[in-house]
PDB file of C-alpha atoms in Angstrom:
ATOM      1  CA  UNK A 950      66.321   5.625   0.949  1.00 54.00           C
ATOM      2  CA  UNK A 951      66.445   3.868  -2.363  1.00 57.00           C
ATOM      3  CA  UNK A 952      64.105   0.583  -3.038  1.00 59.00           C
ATOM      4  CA  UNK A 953      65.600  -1.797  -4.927  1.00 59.00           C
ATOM      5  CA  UNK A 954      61.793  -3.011  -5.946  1.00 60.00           C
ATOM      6  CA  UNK A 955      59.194  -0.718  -7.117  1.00 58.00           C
ATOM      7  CA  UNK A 956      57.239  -3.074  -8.686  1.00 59.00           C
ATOM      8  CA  UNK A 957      55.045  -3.421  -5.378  1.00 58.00           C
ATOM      9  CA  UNK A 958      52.849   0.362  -6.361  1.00 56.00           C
ATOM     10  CA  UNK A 959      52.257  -1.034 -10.310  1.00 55.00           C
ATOM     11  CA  UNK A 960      48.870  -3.399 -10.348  1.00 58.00           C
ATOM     12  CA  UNK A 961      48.799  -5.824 -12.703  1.00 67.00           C
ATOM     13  CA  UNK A 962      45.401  -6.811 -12.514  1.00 73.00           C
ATOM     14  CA  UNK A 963      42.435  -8.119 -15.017  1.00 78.00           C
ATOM     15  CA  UNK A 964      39.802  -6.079 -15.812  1.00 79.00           C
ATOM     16  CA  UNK A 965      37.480  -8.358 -13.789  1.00 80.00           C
ATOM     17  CA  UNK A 966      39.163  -7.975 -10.605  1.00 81.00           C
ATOM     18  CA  UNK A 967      39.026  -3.728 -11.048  1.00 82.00           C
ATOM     19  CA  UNK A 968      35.264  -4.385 -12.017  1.00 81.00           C
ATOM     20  CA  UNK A 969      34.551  -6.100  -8.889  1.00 82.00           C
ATOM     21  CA  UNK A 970      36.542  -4.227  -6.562  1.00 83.00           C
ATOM     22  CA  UNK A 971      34.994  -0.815  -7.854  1.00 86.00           C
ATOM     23  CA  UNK A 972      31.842   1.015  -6.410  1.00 87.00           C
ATOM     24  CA  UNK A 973      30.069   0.620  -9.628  1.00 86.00           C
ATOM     25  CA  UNK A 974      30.977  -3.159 -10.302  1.00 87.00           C
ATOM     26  CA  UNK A 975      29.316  -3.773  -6.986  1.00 89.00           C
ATOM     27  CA  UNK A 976      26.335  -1.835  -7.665  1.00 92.00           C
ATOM     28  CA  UNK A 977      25.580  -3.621 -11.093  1.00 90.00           C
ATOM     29  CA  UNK A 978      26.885  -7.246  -9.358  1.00 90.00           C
ATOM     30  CA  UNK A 979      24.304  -6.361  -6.681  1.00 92.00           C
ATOM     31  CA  UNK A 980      21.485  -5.161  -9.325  1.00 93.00           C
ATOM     32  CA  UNK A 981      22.192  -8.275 -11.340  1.00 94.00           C
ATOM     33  CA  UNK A 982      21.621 -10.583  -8.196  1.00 94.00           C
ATOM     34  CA  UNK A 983      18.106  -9.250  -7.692  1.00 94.00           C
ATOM     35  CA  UNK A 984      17.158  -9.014 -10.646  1.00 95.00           C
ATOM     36  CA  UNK A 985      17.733 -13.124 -10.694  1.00 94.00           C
ATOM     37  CA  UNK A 986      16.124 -13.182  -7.550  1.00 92.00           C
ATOM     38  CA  UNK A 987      12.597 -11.618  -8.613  1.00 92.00           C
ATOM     39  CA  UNK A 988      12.798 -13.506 -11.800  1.00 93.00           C
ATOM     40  CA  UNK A 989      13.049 -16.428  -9.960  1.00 92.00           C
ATOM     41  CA  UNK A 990      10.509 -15.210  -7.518  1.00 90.00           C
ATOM     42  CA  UNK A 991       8.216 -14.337 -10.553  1.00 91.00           C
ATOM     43  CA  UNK A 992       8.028 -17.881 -12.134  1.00 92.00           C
ATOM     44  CA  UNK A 993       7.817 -19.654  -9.019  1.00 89.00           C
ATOM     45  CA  UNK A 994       4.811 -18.137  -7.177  1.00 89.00           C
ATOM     46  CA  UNK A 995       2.299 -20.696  -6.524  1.00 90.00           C
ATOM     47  CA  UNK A 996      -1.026 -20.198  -8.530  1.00 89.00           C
ATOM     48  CA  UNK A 997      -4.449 -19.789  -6.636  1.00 89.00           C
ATOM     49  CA  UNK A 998      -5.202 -23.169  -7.227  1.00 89.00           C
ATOM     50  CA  UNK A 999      -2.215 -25.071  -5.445  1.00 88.00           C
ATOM     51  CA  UNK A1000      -2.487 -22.041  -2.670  1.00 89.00           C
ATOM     52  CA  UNK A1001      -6.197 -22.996  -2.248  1.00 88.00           C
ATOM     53  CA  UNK A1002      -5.416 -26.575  -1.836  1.00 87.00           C
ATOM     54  CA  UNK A1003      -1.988 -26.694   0.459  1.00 88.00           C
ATOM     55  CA  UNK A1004      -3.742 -23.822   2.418  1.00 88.00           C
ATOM     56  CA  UNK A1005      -7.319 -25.910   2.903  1.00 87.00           C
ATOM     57  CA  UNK A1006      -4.501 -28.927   3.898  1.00 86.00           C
ATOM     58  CA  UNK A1007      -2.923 -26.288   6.628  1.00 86.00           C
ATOM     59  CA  UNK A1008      -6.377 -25.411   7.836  1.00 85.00           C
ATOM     60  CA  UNK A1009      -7.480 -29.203   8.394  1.00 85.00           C
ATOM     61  CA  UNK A1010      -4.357 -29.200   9.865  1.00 84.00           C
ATOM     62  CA  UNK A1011      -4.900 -26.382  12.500  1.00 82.00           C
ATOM     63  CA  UNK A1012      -8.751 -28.213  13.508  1.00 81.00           C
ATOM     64  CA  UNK A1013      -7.051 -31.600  13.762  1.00 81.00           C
ATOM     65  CA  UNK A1014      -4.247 -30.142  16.244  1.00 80.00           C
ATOM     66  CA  UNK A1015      -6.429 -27.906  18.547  1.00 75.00           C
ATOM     67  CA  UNK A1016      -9.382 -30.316  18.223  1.00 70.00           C
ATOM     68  CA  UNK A1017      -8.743 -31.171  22.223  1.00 66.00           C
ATOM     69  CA  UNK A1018      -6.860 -28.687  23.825  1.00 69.00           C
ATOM     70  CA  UNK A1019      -7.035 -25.498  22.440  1.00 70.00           C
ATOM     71  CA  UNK A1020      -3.284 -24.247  22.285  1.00 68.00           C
ATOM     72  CA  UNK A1021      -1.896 -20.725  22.480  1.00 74.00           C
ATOM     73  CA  UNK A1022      -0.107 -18.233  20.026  1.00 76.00           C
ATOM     74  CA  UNK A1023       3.356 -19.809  20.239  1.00 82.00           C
ATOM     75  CA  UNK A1024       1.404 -23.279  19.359  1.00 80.00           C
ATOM     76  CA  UNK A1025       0.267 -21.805  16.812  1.00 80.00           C
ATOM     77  CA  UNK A1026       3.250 -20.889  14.956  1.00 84.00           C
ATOM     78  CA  UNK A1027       5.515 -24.015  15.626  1.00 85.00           C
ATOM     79  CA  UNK A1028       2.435 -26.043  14.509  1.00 83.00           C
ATOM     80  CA  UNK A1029       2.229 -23.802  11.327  1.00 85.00           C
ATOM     81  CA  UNK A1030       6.332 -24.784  10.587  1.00 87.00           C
ATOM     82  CA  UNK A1031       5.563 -28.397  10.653  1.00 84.00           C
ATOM     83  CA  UNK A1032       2.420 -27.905   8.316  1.00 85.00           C
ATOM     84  CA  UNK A1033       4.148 -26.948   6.076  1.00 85.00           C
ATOM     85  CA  UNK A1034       6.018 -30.180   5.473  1.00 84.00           C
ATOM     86  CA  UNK A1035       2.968 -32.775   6.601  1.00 81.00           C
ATOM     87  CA  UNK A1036      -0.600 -33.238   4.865  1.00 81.00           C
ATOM     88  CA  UNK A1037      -3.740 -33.764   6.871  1.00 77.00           C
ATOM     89  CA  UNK A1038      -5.187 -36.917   7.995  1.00 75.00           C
ATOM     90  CA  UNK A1039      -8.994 -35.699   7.469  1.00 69.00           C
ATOM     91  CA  UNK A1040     -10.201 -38.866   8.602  1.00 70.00           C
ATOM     92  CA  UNK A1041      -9.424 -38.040  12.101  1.00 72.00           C
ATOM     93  CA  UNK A1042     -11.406 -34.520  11.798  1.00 73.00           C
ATOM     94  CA  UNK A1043     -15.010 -35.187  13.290  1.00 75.00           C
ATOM     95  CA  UNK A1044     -17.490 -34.458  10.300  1.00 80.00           C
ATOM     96  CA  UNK A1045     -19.934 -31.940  11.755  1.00 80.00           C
ATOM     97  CA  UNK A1046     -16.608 -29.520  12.591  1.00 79.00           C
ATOM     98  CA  UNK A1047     -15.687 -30.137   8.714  1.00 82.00           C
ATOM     99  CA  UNK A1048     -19.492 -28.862   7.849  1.00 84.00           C
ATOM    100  CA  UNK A1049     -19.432 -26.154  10.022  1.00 84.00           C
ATOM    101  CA  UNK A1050     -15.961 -24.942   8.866  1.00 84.00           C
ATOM    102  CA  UNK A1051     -17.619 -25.131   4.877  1.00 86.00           C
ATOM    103  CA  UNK A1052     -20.863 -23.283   6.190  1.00 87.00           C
ATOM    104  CA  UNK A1053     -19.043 -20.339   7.685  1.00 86.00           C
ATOM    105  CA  UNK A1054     -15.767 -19.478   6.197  1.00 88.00           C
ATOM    106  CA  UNK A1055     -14.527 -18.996   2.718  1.00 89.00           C
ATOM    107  CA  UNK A1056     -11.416 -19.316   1.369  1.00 89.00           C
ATOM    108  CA  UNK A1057      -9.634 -17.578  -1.063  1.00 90.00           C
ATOM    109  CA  UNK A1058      -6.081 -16.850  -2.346  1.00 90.00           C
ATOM    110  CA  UNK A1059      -4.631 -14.660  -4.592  1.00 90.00           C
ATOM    111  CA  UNK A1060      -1.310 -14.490  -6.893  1.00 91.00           C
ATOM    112  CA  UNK A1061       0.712 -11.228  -6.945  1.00 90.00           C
ATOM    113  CA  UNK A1062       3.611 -10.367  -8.714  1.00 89.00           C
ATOM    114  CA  UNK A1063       6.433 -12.112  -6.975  1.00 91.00           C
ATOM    115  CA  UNK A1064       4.777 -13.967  -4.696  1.00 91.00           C
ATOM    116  CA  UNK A1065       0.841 -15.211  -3.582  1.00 92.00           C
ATOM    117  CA  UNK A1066      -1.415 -14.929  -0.588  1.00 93.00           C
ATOM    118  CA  UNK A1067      -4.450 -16.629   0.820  1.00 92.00           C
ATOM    119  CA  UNK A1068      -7.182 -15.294   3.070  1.00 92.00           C
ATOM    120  CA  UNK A1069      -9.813 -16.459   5.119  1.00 91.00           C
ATOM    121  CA  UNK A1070     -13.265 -14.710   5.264  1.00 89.00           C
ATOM    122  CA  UNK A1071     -16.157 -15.271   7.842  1.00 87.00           C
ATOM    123  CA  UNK A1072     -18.360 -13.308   9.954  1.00 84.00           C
ATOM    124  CA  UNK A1073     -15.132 -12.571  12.157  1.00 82.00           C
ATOM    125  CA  UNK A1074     -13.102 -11.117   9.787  1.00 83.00           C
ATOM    126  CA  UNK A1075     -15.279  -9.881   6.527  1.00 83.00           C
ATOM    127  CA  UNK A1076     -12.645  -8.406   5.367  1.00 87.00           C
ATOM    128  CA  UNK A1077     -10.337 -11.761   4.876  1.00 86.00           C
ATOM    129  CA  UNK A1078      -7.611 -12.408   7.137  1.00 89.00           C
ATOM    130  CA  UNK A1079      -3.930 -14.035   5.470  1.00 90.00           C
ATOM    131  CA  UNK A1080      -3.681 -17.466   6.593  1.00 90.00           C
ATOM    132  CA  UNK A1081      -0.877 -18.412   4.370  1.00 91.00           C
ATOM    133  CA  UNK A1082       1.708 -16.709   2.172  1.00 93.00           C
ATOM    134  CA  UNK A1083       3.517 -18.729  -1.011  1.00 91.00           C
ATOM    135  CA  UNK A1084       6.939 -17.622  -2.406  1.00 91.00           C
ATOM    136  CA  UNK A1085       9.477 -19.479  -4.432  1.00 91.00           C
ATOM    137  CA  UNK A1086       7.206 -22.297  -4.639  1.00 87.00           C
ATOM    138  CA  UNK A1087       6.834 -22.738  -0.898  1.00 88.00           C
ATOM    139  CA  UNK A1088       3.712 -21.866   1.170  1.00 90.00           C
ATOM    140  CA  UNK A1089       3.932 -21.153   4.551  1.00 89.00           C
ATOM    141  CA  UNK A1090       0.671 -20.986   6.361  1.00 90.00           C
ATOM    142  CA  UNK A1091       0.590 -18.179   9.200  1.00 89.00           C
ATOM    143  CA  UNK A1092      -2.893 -19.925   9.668  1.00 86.00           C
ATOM    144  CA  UNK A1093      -4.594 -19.037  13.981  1.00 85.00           C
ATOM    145  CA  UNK A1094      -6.928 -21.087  15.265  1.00 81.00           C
ATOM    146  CA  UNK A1095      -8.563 -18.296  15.863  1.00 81.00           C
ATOM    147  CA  UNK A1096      -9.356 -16.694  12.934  1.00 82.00           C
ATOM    148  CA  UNK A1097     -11.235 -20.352  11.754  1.00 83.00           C
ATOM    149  CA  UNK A1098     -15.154 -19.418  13.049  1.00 82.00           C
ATOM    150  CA  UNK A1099     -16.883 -22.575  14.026  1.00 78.00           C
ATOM    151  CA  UNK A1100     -19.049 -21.575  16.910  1.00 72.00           C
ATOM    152  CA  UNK A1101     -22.061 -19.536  15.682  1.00 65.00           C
ATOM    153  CA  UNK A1102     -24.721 -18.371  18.640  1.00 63.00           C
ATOM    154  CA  UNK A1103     -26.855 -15.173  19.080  1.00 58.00           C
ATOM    155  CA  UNK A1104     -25.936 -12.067  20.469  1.00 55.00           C
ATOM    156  CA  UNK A1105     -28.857 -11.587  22.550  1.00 57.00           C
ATOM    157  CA  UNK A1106     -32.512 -13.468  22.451  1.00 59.00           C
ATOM    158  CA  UNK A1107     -34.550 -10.704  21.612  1.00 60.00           C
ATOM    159  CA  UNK A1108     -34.839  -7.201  19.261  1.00 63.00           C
ATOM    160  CA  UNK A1109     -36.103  -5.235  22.783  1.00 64.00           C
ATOM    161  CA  UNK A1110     -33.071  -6.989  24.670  1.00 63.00           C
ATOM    162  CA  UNK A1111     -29.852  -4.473  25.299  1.00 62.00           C
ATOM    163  CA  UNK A1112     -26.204  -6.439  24.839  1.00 56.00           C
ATOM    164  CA  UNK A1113     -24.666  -4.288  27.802  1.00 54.00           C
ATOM    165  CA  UNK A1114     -27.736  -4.730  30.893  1.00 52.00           C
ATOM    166  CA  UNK A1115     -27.245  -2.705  33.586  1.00 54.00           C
ATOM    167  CA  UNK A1116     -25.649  -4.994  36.690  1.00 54.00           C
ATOM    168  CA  UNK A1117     -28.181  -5.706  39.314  1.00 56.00           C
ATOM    169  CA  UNK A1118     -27.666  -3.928  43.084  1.00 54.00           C
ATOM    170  CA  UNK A1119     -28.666  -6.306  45.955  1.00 56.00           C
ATOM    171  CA  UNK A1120     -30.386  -4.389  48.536  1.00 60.00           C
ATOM    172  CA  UNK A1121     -28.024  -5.528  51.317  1.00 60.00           C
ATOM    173  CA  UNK A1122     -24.797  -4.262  49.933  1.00 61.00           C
ATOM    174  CA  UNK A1123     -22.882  -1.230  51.581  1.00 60.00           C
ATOM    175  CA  UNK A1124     -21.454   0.540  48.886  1.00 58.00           C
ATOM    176  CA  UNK A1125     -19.677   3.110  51.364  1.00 63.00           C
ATOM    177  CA  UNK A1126     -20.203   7.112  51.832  1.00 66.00           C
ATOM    178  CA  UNK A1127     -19.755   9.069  48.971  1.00 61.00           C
ATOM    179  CA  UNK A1128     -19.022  13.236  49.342  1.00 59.00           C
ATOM    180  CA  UNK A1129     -20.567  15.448  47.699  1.00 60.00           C
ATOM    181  CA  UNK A1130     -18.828  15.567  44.405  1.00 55.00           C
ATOM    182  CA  UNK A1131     -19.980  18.925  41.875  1.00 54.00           C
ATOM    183  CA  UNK A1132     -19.337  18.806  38.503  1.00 60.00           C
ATOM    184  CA  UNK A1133     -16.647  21.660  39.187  1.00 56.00           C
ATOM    185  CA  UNK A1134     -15.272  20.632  42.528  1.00 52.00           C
ATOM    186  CA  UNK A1135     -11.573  21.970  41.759  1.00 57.00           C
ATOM    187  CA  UNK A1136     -11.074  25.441  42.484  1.00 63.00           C
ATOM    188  CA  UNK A1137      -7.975  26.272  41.531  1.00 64.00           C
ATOM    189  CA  UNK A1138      -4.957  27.286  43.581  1.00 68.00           C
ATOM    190  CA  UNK A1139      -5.219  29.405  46.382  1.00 63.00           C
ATOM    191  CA  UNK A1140      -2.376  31.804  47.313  1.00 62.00           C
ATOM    192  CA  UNK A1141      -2.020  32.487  50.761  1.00 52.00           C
TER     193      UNK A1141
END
């Protein structure tokens, strides 16, 4: 069979269009990409500063919401979307929760390479907990109510006092028949 055509098996194409169609091409195109990416990520990582204020904003936030009913996880994290695009009215936060937040917890945040972090240390949590997270100039709080400590009570009353007392037996309870139970009770399997 004879083609009248063979022009259809010769490519006449740029050297652009064979760069981006090859394996390599899309490596580098790819490499290139995020490379751009982390520099942008690099330069526009919030400093501790604006993390420590937009994160204390989050956090006045979180008391103002749950100051009447305490809300669950779920609460937590759809509050924590909108937080990020509202400020706090502190005006509506009652003042002795404001100086009991200050007296027990500590914030702090801290700026990594491409991106920053801030934590929240108390009794709770010594350690710090993240409350918020800043990349490409945006911080998201991931703040629980939770991990805010603003109820502070004793353990027990006294040094002599155990934390785990034994329960106390009423004299009129049945508590049932118990056999007689040895500490190896299980002998094994008998063949017949």
């Amino acid at each position: 069979m004879y083609q009248a055509d063979n022009t259809n098996f010769k490519t006449n194409q740029s050297f652009t269009q064979e760069f981006t169609r090859s394996c390599l091409g899309r490596i580098i195109i790819a490499g290139v990409i995020i490379l751009v990416g982390l520099l942008v990520a690099y330069f526009t990582a919030p400093k501790e500063s604006d993390m420590n204020d937009e994160m204390l904003d989050n956090i006045m936030q979180c008391l103002e919401v749950n100051d009447g009913i305490k809300g669950d996880v779920v609460d937590d994290y759809v509050h924590n979307l909108t937080f990020i695009f509202t400020t706090a009215d502190t005006t509506y936060i009652a003042k002795d929760v404001l100086d009991t937040y200050y007296k027990y917890n500590r914030l702090e945040s801290y700026r990594h390479t491409f991106y920053s972090t801030s934590y929240i240390h108390n009794n709770m949590h010594p350690e710090g907990t993240r409350v918020g997270v800043g990349i490409f100039g945006i911080i998201i709080p991931t703040v629980l109510y939770e991990d805010i400590l603003l109820d502070v009570g004793p353990v027990h009353k006294g040094y002599e006092q155990k934390l785990n007392q034994a329960p106390i037996q009423q004299d009129d309870e049945d508590l049932g028949e118990n056999p007689n139970i040895t500490e190896f009770h299980y002998k094994g399997d008998e063949e017949n």
